[in-house]
JSON list of C-alpha atoms and ligand atoms in Angstrom, two decimals:
[
{"chain": "D", "resi": 59, "resn": "MET", "atom": "CA", "xyz": [8.68, -16.16, 4.11]},
{"chain": "D", "resi": 60, "resn": "LEU", "atom": "CA", "xyz": [7.94, -14.10, 1.03]},
{"chain": "D", "resi": 61, "resn": "ASN", "atom": "CA", "xyz": [7.35, -10.48, 2.04]},
{"chain": "D", "resi": 62, "resn": "ILE", "atom": "CA", "xyz": [6.31, -8.10, -0.70]},
{"chain": "D", "resi": 63, "resn": "VAL", "atom": "CA", "xyz": [5.69, -4.37, -0.65]},
{"chain": "D", "resi": 64, "resn": "LEU", "atom": "CA", "xyz": [3.19, -3.51, -3.36]},
{"chain": "D", "resi": 65, "resn": "PHE", "atom": "CA", "xyz": [3.83, 0.13, -4.07]},
{"chain": "D", "resi": 66, "resn": "GLY", "atom": "CA", "xyz": [2.41, 2.87, -6.26]},
{"chain": "D", "resi": 67, "resn": "PRO", "atom": "CA", "xyz": [0.29, 6.01, -6.28]},
{"chain": "D", "resi": 68, "resn": "PRO", "atom": "CA", "xyz": [-3.40, 6.08, -5.31]},
{"chain": "D", "resi": 69, "resn": "GLY", "atom": "CA", "xyz": [-5.40, 4.41, -8.07]},
{"chain": "D", "resi": 70, "resn": "ALA", "atom": "CA", "xyz": [-2.48, 2.30, -9.32]},
{"chain": "D", "resi": 71, "resn": "GLY", "atom": "CA", "xyz": [-4.38, -0.93, -8.62]},
{"chain": "D", "resi": 72, "resn": "LYS", "atom": "CA", "xyz": [-2.60, -2.01, -5.44]},
{"chain": "D", "resi": 73, "resn": "GLY", "atom": "CA", "xyz": [-5.75, -3.38, -3.78]},
{"chain": "D", "resi": 74, "resn": "THR", "atom": "CA", "xyz": [-6.88, -5.36, -6.82]},
{"chain": "D", "resi": 75, "resn": "GLN", "atom": "CA", "xyz": [-3.45, -6.79, -7.51]},
{"chain": "D", "resi": 76, "resn": "SER", "atom": "CA", "xyz": [-2.85, -7.61, -3.84]},
{"chain": "D", "resi": 77, "resn": "GLN", "atom": "CA", "xyz": [-5.92, -9.86, -3.89]},
{"chain": "D", "resi": 78, "resn": "LYS", "atom": "CA", "xyz": [-4.51, -11.76, -6.85]},
{"chain": "D", "resi": 79, "resn": "LEU", "atom": "CA", "xyz": [-1.00, -12.00, -5.39]},
{"chain": "D", "resi": 80, "resn": "ILE", "atom": "CA", "xyz": [-2.15, -13.39, -2.04]},
{"chain": "D", "resi": 81, "resn": "LYS", "atom": "CA", "xyz": [-4.10, -16.14, -3.85]},
{"chain": "D", "resi": 82, "resn": "GLU", "atom": "CA", "xyz": [-1.26, -17.00, -6.21]},
{"chain": "D", "resi": 83, "resn": "TYR", "atom": "CA", "xyz": [1.45, -17.14, -3.55]},
{"chain": "D", "resi": 84, "resn": "ASN", "atom": "CA", "xyz": [-0.62, -17.95, -0.46]},
{"chain": "D", "resi": 85, "resn": "LEU", "atom": "CA", "xyz": [0.24, -14.74, 1.37]},
{"chain": "D", "resi": 86, "resn": "MET", "atom": "CA", "xyz": [-1.50, -12.52, 3.92]},
{"chain": "D", "resi": 87, "resn": "HIS", "atom": "CA", "xyz": [-2.79, -9.13, 2.72]},
{"chain": "D", "resi": 88, "resn": "LEU", "atom": "CA", "xyz": [-2.02, -6.17, 4.98]},
{"chain": "D", "resi": 89, "resn": "SER", "atom": "CA", "xyz": [-3.55, -2.91, 3.79]},
{"chain": "D", "resi": 90, "resn": "THR", "atom": "CA", "xyz": [-3.27, 0.03, 6.17]},
{"chain": "D", "resi": 91, "resn": "GLY", "atom": "CA", "xyz": [-6.04, 1.79, 4.21]},
{"chain": "D", "resi": 92, "resn": "ASP", "atom": "CA", "xyz": [-8.39, -1.20, 4.74]},
{"chain": "D", "resi": 93, "resn": "ILE", "atom": "CA", "xyz": [-7.53, -1.44, 8.44]},
{"chain": "D", "resi": 94, "resn": "LEU", "atom": "CA", "xyz": [-8.12, 2.31, 8.88]},
{"chain": "D", "resi": 95, "resn": "ARG", "atom": "CA", "xyz": [-11.50, 2.11, 7.10]},
{"chain": "D", "resi": 96, "resn": "GLU", "atom": "CA", "xyz": [-12.51, -0.74, 9.44]},
{"chain": "D", "resi": 97, "resn": "GLU", "atom": "CA", "xyz": [-11.51, 1.37, 12.45]},
{"chain": "D", "resi": 98, "resn": "ILE", "atom": "CA", "xyz": [-13.60, 4.25, 11.09]},
{"chain": "D", "resi": 99, "resn": "GLU", "atom": "CA", "xyz": [-16.55, 1.90, 10.53]},
{"chain": "D", "resi": 100, "resn": "LYS", "atom": "CA", "xyz": [-16.29, 0.68, 14.14]},
{"chain": "D", "resi": 101, "resn": "GLN", "atom": "CA", "xyz": [-15.84, 4.28, 15.35]},
{"chain": "D", "resi": 102, "resn": "THR", "atom": "CA", "xyz": [-12.81, 3.42, 17.48]},
{"chain": "D", "resi": 103, "resn": "PRO", "atom": "CA", "xyz": [-10.72, 6.33, 18.84]},
{"chain": "D", "resi": 104, "resn": "LEU", "atom": "CA", "xyz": [-8.04, 5.49, 16.27]},
{"chain": "D", "resi": 105, "resn": "GLY", "atom": "CA", "xyz": [-10.65, 5.49, 13.50]},
{"chain": "D", "resi": 106, "resn": "ILE", "atom": "CA", "xyz": [-12.11, 8.80, 14.58]},
{"chain": "D", "resi": 107, "resn": "GLU", "atom": "CA", "xyz": [-8.67, 10.40, 14.65]},
{"chain": "D", "resi": 108, "resn": "ALA", "atom": "CA", "xyz": [-7.68, 8.90, 11.31]},
{"chain": "D", "resi": 109, "resn": "LYS", "atom": "CA", "xyz": [-10.85, 10.00, 9.56]},
{"chain": "D", "resi": 110, "resn": "SER", "atom": "CA", "xyz": [-9.96, 13.70, 9.63]},
{"chain": "D", "resi": 111, "resn": "TYR", "atom": "CA", "xyz": [-6.70, 13.02, 7.81]},
{"chain": "D", "resi": 112, "resn": "ILE", "atom": "CA", "xyz": [-8.19, 10.56, 5.34]},
{"chain": "D", "resi": 113, "resn": "ASP", "atom": "CA", "xyz": [-11.10, 12.83, 4.39]},
{"chain": "D", "resi": 114, "resn": "ARG", "atom": "CA", "xyz": [-8.63, 15.59, 3.50]},
{"chain": "D", "resi": 115, "resn": "GLY", "atom": "CA", "xyz": [-6.45, 13.20, 1.52]},
{"chain": "D", "resi": 116, "resn": "GLU", "atom": "CA", "xyz": [-3.58, 13.64, 3.99]},
{"chain": "D", "resi": 117, "resn": "LEU", "atom": "CA", "xyz": [-1.39, 10.88, 5.41]},
{"chain": "D", "resi": 118, "resn": "VAL", "atom": "CA", "xyz": [-2.24, 9.77, 8.93]},
{"chain": "D", "resi": 119, "resn": "PRO", "atom": "CA", "xyz": [0.69, 10.08, 11.40]},
{"chain": "D", "resi": 120, "resn": "ASP", "atom": "CA", "xyz": [3.44, 7.49, 11.00]},
{"chain": "D", "resi": 121, "resn": "GLN", "atom": "CA", "xyz": [3.12, 6.17, 14.55]},
{"chain": "D", "resi": 122, "resn": "MET", "atom": "CA", "xyz": [-0.51, 5.25, 13.95]},
{"chain": "D", "resi": 123, "resn": "VAL", "atom": "CA", "xyz": [0.09, 3.03, 10.93]},
{"chain": "D", "resi": 124, "resn": "VAL", "atom": "CA", "xyz": [3.35, 1.65, 12.29]},
{"chain": "D", "resi": 125, "resn": "GLY", "atom": "CA", "xyz": [1.47, 0.54, 15.42]},
{"chain": "D", "resi": 126, "resn": "MET", "atom": "CA", "xyz": [-1.24, -1.09, 13.32]},
{"chain": "D", "resi": 127, "resn": "ILE", "atom": "CA", "xyz": [1.27, -3.03, 11.23]},
{"chain": "D", "resi": 128, "resn": "GLY", "atom": "CA", "xyz": [3.20, -4.05, 14.35]},
{"chain": "D", "resi": 129, "resn": "GLN", "atom": "CA", "xyz": [0.02, -5.53, 15.82]},
{"chain": "D", "resi": 130, "resn": "ALA", "atom": "CA", "xyz": [-0.81, -7.35, 12.60]},
{"chain": "D", "resi": 131, "resn": "LEU", "atom": "CA", "xyz": [2.69, -8.85, 12.40]},
{"chain": "D", "resi": 132, "resn": "ASP", "atom": "CA", "xyz": [2.27, -10.17, 15.96]},
{"chain": "D", "resi": 133, "resn": "GLN", "atom": "CA", "xyz": [-1.22, -11.47, 15.21]},
{"chain": "D", "resi": 134, "resn": "TYR", "atom": "CA", "xyz": [-0.50, -13.44, 12.05]},
{"chain": "D", "resi": 135, "resn": "ARG", "atom": "CA", "xyz": [2.41, -15.61, 13.01]},
{"chain": "D", "resi": 136, "resn": "ASN", "atom": "CA", "xyz": [2.24, -18.79, 10.99]},
{"chain": "D", "resi": 137, "resn": "VAL", "atom": "CA", "xyz": [1.79, -17.30, 7.54]},
{"chain": "D", "resi": 138, "resn": "SER", "atom": "CA", "xyz": [4.08, -17.84, 4.57]},
{"chain": "D", "resi": 139, "resn": "GLY", "atom": "CA", "xyz": [4.46, -14.12, 3.96]},
{"chain": "D", "resi": 140, "resn": "PHE", "atom": "CA", "xyz": [2.77, -10.76, 3.60]},
{"chain": "D", "resi": 141, "resn": "VAL", "atom": "CA", "xyz": [1.74, -8.37, 0.87]},
{"chain": "D", "resi": 142, "resn": "PHE", "atom": "CA", "xyz": [2.01, -4.85, 2.29]},
{"chain": "D", "resi": 143, "resn": "ASP", "atom": "CA", "xyz": [-0.41, -2.63, 0.40]},
{"chain": "D", "resi": 144, "resn": "GLY", "atom": "CA", "xyz": [-0.33, 1.13, 0.95]},
{"chain": "D", "resi": 145, "resn": "PHE", "atom": "CA", "xyz": [2.45, 0.76, 3.53]},
{"chain": "D", "resi": 146, "resn": "PRO", "atom": "CA", "xyz": [5.14, 2.03, 3.90]},
{"chain": "D", "resi": 147, "resn": "ARG", "atom": "CA", "xyz": [4.24, 5.51, 2.60]},
{"chain": "D", "resi": 148, "resn": "THR", "atom": "CA", "xyz": [7.13, 7.42, 4.17]},
{"chain": "D", "resi": 149, "resn": "THR", "atom": "CA", "xyz": [10.80, 6.64, 4.71]},
{"chain": "D", "resi": 150, "resn": "VAL", "atom": "CA", "xyz": [10.16, 6.62, 8.48]},
{"chain": "D", "resi": 151, "resn": "GLN", "atom": "CA", "xyz": [7.57, 3.88, 7.96]},
{"chain": "D", "resi": 152, "resn": "ALA", "atom": "CA", "xyz": [9.95, 1.92, 5.72]},
{"chain": "D", "resi": 153, "resn": "ASN", "atom": "CA", "xyz": [12.66, 2.04, 8.39]},
{"chain": "D", "resi": 154, "resn": "ARG", "atom": "CA", "xyz": [10.24, 0.95, 11.10]},
{"chain": "D", "resi": 155, "resn": "LEU", "atom": "CA", "xyz": [8.96, -1.91, 8.96]},
{"chain": "D", "resi": 156, "resn": "ASP", "atom": "CA", "xyz": [12.50, -3.17, 8.41]},
{"chain": "D", "resi": 157, "resn": "ALA", "atom": "CA", "xyz": [13.14, -2.99, 12.16]},
{"chain": "D", "resi": 158, "resn": "MET", "atom": "CA", "xyz": [9.90, -4.80, 13.06]},
{"chain": "D", "resi": 159, "resn": "LEU", "atom": "CA", "xyz": [10.58, -7.57, 10.55]},
{"chain": "D", "resi": 160, "resn": "LYS", "atom": "CA", "xyz": [14.19, -7.89, 11.68]},
{"chain": "D", "resi": 161, "resn": "GLU", "atom": "CA", "xyz": [13.02, -8.53, 15.24]},
{"chain": "D", "resi": 162, "resn": "LYS", "atom": "CA", "xyz": [11.24, -11.58, 13.85]},
{"chain": "D", "resi": 163, "resn": "GLY", "atom": "CA", "xyz": [14.21, -12.66, 11.78]},
{"chain": "D", "resi": 164, "resn": "GLU", "atom": "CA", "xyz": [12.43, -11.56, 8.61]},
{"chain": "D", "resi": 165, "resn": "SER", "atom": "CA", "xyz": [12.84, -8.91, 5.92]},
{"chain": "D", "resi": 166, "resn": "ILE", "atom": "CA", "xyz": [11.19, -7.50, 2.82]},
{"chain": "D", "resi": 167, "resn": "ASN", "atom": "CA", "xyz": [12.11, -9.57, -0.20]},
{"chain": "D", "resi": 168, "resn": "LEU", "atom": "CA", "xyz": [10.71, -7.43, -2.99]},
{"chain": "D", "resi": 169, "resn": "MET", "atom": "CA", "xyz": [9.20, -4.00, -3.53]},
{"chain": "D", "resi": 170, "resn": "MET", "atom": "CA", "xyz": [7.14, -3.83, -6.70]},
{"chain": "D", "resi": 171, "resn": "SER", "atom": "CA", "xyz": [6.02, -0.41, -7.86]},
{"chain": "D", "resi": 172, "resn": "LEU", "atom": "CA", "xyz": [3.05, -0.09, -10.22]},
{"chain": "D", "resi": 173, "resn": "GLU", "atom": "CA", "xyz": [3.63, 2.61, -12.81]},
{"chain": "D", "resi": 174, "resn": "VAL", "atom": "CA", "xyz": [0.53, 4.42, -14.10]},
{"chain": "D", "resi": 175, "resn": "ASP", "atom": "CA", "xyz": [0.18, 7.76, -15.95]},
{"chain": "D", "resi": 176, "resn": "HIS", "atom": "CA", "xyz": [-1.17, 10.70, -13.95]},
{"chain": "D", "resi": 177, "resn": "ASN", "atom": "CA", "xyz": [-4.33, 11.17, -16.05]},
{"chain": "D", "resi": 178, "resn": "GLU", "atom": "CA", "xyz": [-5.18, 7.50, -15.85]},
{"chain": "D", "resi": 179, "resn": "LEU", "atom": "CA", "xyz": [-4.87, 7.63, -12.04]},
{"chain": "D", "resi": 180, "resn": "VAL", "atom": "CA", "xyz": [-7.29, 10.55, -11.77]},
{"chain": "D", "resi": 181, "resn": "ASN", "atom": "CA", "xyz": [-9.76, 8.82, -14.11]},
{"chain": "D", "resi": 182, "resn": "ARG", "atom": "CA", "xyz": [-9.63, 5.56, -12.18]},
{"chain": "D", "resi": 183, "resn": "LEU", "atom": "CA", "xyz": [-10.15, 7.29, -8.83]},
{"chain": "D", "resi": 184, "resn": "VAL", "atom": "CA", "xyz": [-13.03, 9.42, -10.09]},
{"chain": "D", "resi": 185, "resn": "ASN", "atom": "CA", "xyz": [-14.69, 6.25, -11.41]},
{"chain": "D", "resi": 186, "resn": "ARG", "atom": "CA", "xyz": [-14.02, 4.36, -8.19]},
{"chain": "D", "resi": 187, "resn": "GLY", "atom": "CA", "xyz": [-15.64, 7.25, -6.33]},
{"chain": "D", "resi": 188, "resn": "LYS", "atom": "CA", "xyz": [-18.83, 6.76, -8.34]},
{"chain": "D", "resi": 189, "resn": "GLU", "atom": "CA", "xyz": [-18.97, 3.06, -7.49]},
{"chain": "D", "resi": 190, "resn": "SER", "atom": "CA", "xyz": [-17.84, 3.03, -3.86]},
{"chain": "D", "resi": 191, "resn": "ASN", "atom": "CA", "xyz": [-18.62, 5.16, -0.85]},
{"chain": "D", "resi": 192, "resn": "ARG", "atom": "CA", "xyz": [-14.98, 5.99, -0.17]},
{"chain": "D", "resi": 193, "resn": "THR", "atom": "CA", "xyz": [-15.15, 9.60, 0.96]},
{"chain": "D", "resi": 194, "resn": "ASP", "atom": "CA", "xyz": [-11.63, 10.35, -0.30]},
{"chain": "D", "resi": 195, "resn": "ASP", "atom": "CA", "xyz": [-12.54, 9.32, -3.88]},
{"chain": "D", "resi": 196, "resn": "GLN", "atom": "CA", "xyz": [-15.51, 11.67, -4.18]},
{"chain": "D", "resi": 197, "resn": "ASP", "atom": "CA", "xyz": [-13.80, 14.96, -4.84]},
{"chain": "D", "resi": 198, "resn": "VAL", "atom": "CA", "xyz": [-11.26, 15.71, -7.58]},
{"chain": "D", "resi": 199, "resn": "SER", "atom": "CA", "xyz": [-9.35, 18.21, -5.43]},
{"chain": "D", "resi": 200, "resn": "ILE", "atom": "CA", "xyz": [-8.88, 15.59, -2.69]},
{"chain": "D", "resi": 201, "resn": "ILE", "atom": "CA", "xyz": [-7.83, 13.05, -5.30]},
{"chain": "D", "resi": 202, "resn": "ARG", "atom": "CA", "xyz": [-5.25, 15.51, -6.65]},
{"chain": "D", "resi": 203, "resn": "ASN", "atom": "CA", "xyz": [-4.03, 16.19, -3.12]},
{"chain": "D", "resi": 204, "resn": "ARG", "atom": "CA", "xyz": [-3.44, 12.47, -2.55]},
{"chain": "D", "resi": 205, "resn": "ILE", "atom": "CA", "xyz": [-1.48, 12.17, -5.77]},
{"chain": "D", "resi": 206, "resn": "ASN", "atom": "CA", "xyz": [0.58, 15.27, -4.84]},
{"chain": "D", "resi": 207, "resn": "ILE", "atom": "CA", "xyz": [1.34, 13.82, -1.43]},
{"chain": "D", "resi": 208, "resn": "TYR", "atom": "CA", "xyz": [2.41, 10.59, -3.11]},
{"chain": "D", "resi": 209, "resn": "ASN", "atom": "CA", "xyz": [4.82, 12.56, -5.30]},
{"chain": "D", "resi": 210, "resn": "GLU", "atom": "CA", "xyz": [6.12, 14.71, -2.46]},
{"chain": "D", "resi": 211, "resn": "ARG", "atom": "CA", "xyz": [6.40, 12.27, 0.45]},
{"chain": "D", "resi": 212, "resn": "THR", "atom": "CA", "xyz": [5.85, 8.70, -0.67]},
{"chain": "D", "resi": 213, "resn": "LYS", "atom": "CA", "xyz": [7.63, 8.26, -3.99]},
{"chain": "D", "resi": 214, "resn": "ILE", "atom": "CA", "xyz": [10.98, 8.71, -2.26]},
{"chain": "D", "resi": 215, "resn": "VAL", "atom": "CA", "xyz": [10.44, 5.37, -0.50]},
{"chain": "D", "resi": 216, "resn": "ILE", "atom": "CA", "xyz": [11.54, 3.86, -3.84]},
{"chain": "D", "resi": 217, "resn": "ASP", "atom": "CA", "xyz": [15.09, 5.02, -3.06]},
{"chain": "D", "resi": 218, "resn": "PHE", "atom": "CA", "xyz": [15.01, 3.19, 0.25]},
{"chain": "D", "resi": 219, "resn": "TYR", "atom": "CA", "xyz": [14.35, -0.14, -1.47]},
{"chain": "D", "resi": 220, "resn": "LYS", "atom": "CA", "xyz": [16.55, 0.67, -4.46]},
{"chain": "D", "resi": 221, "resn": "ALA", "atom": "CA", "xyz": [19.46, 0.97, -2.06]},
{"chain": "D", "resi": 222, "resn": "GLN", "atom": "CA", "xyz": [18.69, -2.57, -0.89]},
{"chain": "D", "resi": 223, "resn": "ASN", "atom": "CA", "xyz": [18.34, -3.80, -4.48]},
{"chain": "D", "resi": 224, "resn": "LYS", "atom": "CA", "xyz": [14.70, -4.77, -3.85]},
{"chain": "D", "resi": 225, "resn": "TYR", "atom": "CA", "xyz": [12.91, -2.29, -6.10]},
{"chain": "D", "resi": 226, "resn": "ARG", "atom": "CA", "xyz": [11.19, -3.48, -9.28]},
{"chain": "D", "resi": 227, "resn": "ALA", "atom": "CA", "xyz": [9.12, -1.20, -11.52]},
{"chain": "D", "resi": 228, "resn": "VAL", "atom": "CA", "xyz": [6.08, -2.96, -13.01]},
{"chain": "D", "resi": 229, "resn": "LYS", "atom": "CA", "xyz": [3.80, -1.63, -15.75]},
{"chain": "D", "resi": 230, "resn": "GLY", "atom": "CA", "xyz": [0.49, -0.70, -14.14]},
{"chain": "D", "resi": 231, "resn": "MET", "atom": "CA", "xyz": [-1.33, 0.26, -17.35]},
{"chain": "D", "resi": 232, "resn": "GLY", "atom": "CA", "xyz": [-3.30, -2.36, -19.29]},
{"chain": "D", "resi": 233, "resn": "SER", "atom": "CA", "xyz": [-5.76, -5.01, -18.18]},
{"chain": "D", "resi": 234, "resn": "ILE", "atom": "CA", "xyz": [-5.84, -6.41, -14.66]},
{"chain": "D", "resi": 235, "resn": "ASP", "atom": "CA", "xyz": [-4.45, -9.70, -15.93]},
{"chain": "D", "resi": 236, "resn": "GLU", "atom": "CA", "xyz": [-1.68, -8.05, -17.94]},
{"chain": "D", "resi": 237, "resn": "VAL", "atom": "CA", "xyz": [-0.55, -6.11, -14.88]},
{"chain": "D", "resi": 238, "resn": "PHE", "atom": "CA", "xyz": [-0.76, -9.25, -12.75]},
{"chain": "D", "resi": 239, "resn": "HIS", "atom": "CA", "xyz": [1.48, -11.14, -15.19]},
{"chain": "D", "resi": 240, "resn": "GLY", "atom": "CA", "xyz": [4.06, -8.37, -14.88]},
{"chain": "D", "resi": 241, "resn": "LEU", "atom": "CA", "xyz": [3.99, -8.72, -11.11]},
{"chain": "D", "resi": 242, "resn": "CYS", "atom": "CA", "xyz": [4.28, -12.52, -11.26]},
{"chain": "D", "resi": 243, "resn": "ASP", "atom": "CA", "xyz": [7.23, -12.21, -13.65]},
{"chain": "D", "resi": 244, "resn": "ALA", "atom": "CA", "xyz": [9.01, -10.03, -11.10]},
{"chain": "D", "resi": 245, "resn": "VAL", "atom": "CA", "xyz": [8.27, -12.49, -8.28]},
{"chain": "D", "resi": 246, "resn": "GLU", "atom": "CA", "xyz": [9.42, -15.47, -10.34]},
{"chain": "D", "resi": 247, "resn": "ALA", "atom": "CA", "xyz": [12.61, -13.68, -11.37]},
{"chain": "D", "resi": 248, "resn": "TYR", "atom": "CA", "xyz": [13.28, -13.03, -7.70]},
{"chain": "D", "resi": 249, "resn": "LYS", "atom": "CA", "xyz": [12.68, -16.64, -6.71]},
{"chain": "B", "resi": 297, "resn": "AMP", "atom": "P1", "xyz": [-5.43, 3.68, 0.72]},
{"chain": "B", "resi": 297, "resn": "AMP", "atom": "O1", "xyz": [-6.63, 2.80, 0.87]},
{"chain": "B", "resi": 297, "resn": "AMP", "atom": "O2", "xyz": [-4.12, 2.92, 0.79]},
{"chain": "B", "resi": 297, "resn": "AMP", "atom": "O3", "xyz": [-5.51, 4.57, -0.47]},
{"chain": "B", "resi": 297, "resn": "AMP", "atom": "O4", "xyz": [-5.43, 4.64, 2.00]},
{"chain": "B", "resi": 297, "resn": "AMP", "atom": "C1", "xyz": [-6.47, 5.55, 2.23]},
{"chain": "B", "resi": 297, "resn": "AMP", "atom": "C2", "xyz": [-5.99, 6.66, 3.13]},
{"chain": "B", "resi": 297, "resn": "AMP", "atom": "O5", "xyz": [-5.61, 6.12, 4.40]},
{"chain": "B", "resi": 297, "resn": "AMP", "atom": "C3", "xyz": [-4.77, 7.42, 2.66]},
{"chain": "B", "resi": 297, "resn": "AMP", "atom": "O6", "xyz": [-5.11, 8.48, 1.77]},
{"chain": "B", "resi": 297, "resn": "AMP", "atom": "C4", "xyz": [-4.21, 7.96, 3.97]},
{"chain": "B", "resi": 297, "resn": "AMP", "atom": "O7", "xyz": [-4.97, 9.05, 4.45]},
{"chain": "B", "resi": 297, "resn": "AMP", "atom": "C5", "xyz": [-4.46, 6.79, 4.90]},
{"chain": "B", "resi": 297, "resn": "AMP", "atom": "N1", "xyz": [-3.33, 5.85, 4.90]},
{"chain": "B", "resi": 297, "resn": "AMP", "atom": "C6", "xyz": [-3.34, 4.56, 4.45]},
{"chain": "B", "resi": 297, "resn": "AMP", "atom": "N2", "xyz": [-2.14, 3.98, 4.60]},
{"chain": "B", "resi": 297, "resn": "AMP", "atom": "C7", "xyz": [-1.33, 4.93, 5.13]},
{"chain": "B", "resi": 297, "resn": "AMP", "atom": "C8", "xyz": [0.05, 4.96, 5.49]},
{"chain": "B", "resi": 297, "resn": "AMP", "atom": "N3", "xyz": [0.83, 3.90, 5.32]},
{"chain": "B", "resi": 297, "resn": "AMP", "atom": "N4", "xyz": [0.53, 6.12, 6.01]},
{"chain": "B", "resi": 297, "resn": "AMP", "atom": "C9", "xyz": [-0.25, 7.19, 6.20]},
{"chain": "B", "resi": 297, "resn": "AMP", "atom": "N5", "xyz": [-1.55, 7.24, 5.88]},
{"chain": "B", "resi": 297, "resn": "AMP", "atom": "C10", "xyz": [-2.10, 6.12, 5.34]}
]
C-alpha cells in the first residue's frame, strides 16, 4: 500500500491536490473535513455535535475523527492506499493513526506538507468563502482562528513524522499543476 498524509494549513490546497493524487496513484481519499460536512448535511448526532466546533473554527475532539477514520479503514479494505487529507491534526491523532494502521500490518509511507504564506492562505480562504457555502470560510476572524489553531496545535505533527523520516516539505505556492508536480516528485523520490 501507499499511504500518504497530505498536510498543511487551511487553504493550502490539500483538497484540490488530494483529488489529483488519488487519480495519479489510484488511491482512496479520506478527508475528515468532507466526512464531517456529510454528517452535518445528514444531521446525524455526530454531525450536529461537530457543527458547533467547525462553525467556530475549532478542532472537533480527537476521539470523533479517530473513530471516523477507524471506520473508513475497516470499510475500504482492498484499496492500494490512502491519501489522508486534514487528518491527523494533533499528535494524539497521529499516534492513533499509526496504531490503527499497524493493526492492519500497514503504516504511513510519506507525509507531505504544503507550504503557503500566511497572507496567501487568508486570501484563498476568503475567496473560497465567496464561492462555496462553507460556513467556516465566511468570516475572516474564524479563518484567522483556524490558521492560529493550525500553528498552535497542528503544525507540531510535523515533528512526529520527521522523527520517522517521513516528512517532506512541498512548495504550495504557484499554479495547481506546479504544486502537483512538486508532490509527485516527492512520491517518486520515495518510491
Ligand atoms: P477541513 O475541511 O479539513 O478544513 O476541516 C474543516 C473543519 O472540520 C476543521 O476546521 C475542524 O473544525 C474539523 N476537522 C476536520 N478534520 C479534523 C481533524 N482531523 N481533527 C479535528 N477537527 C477536524
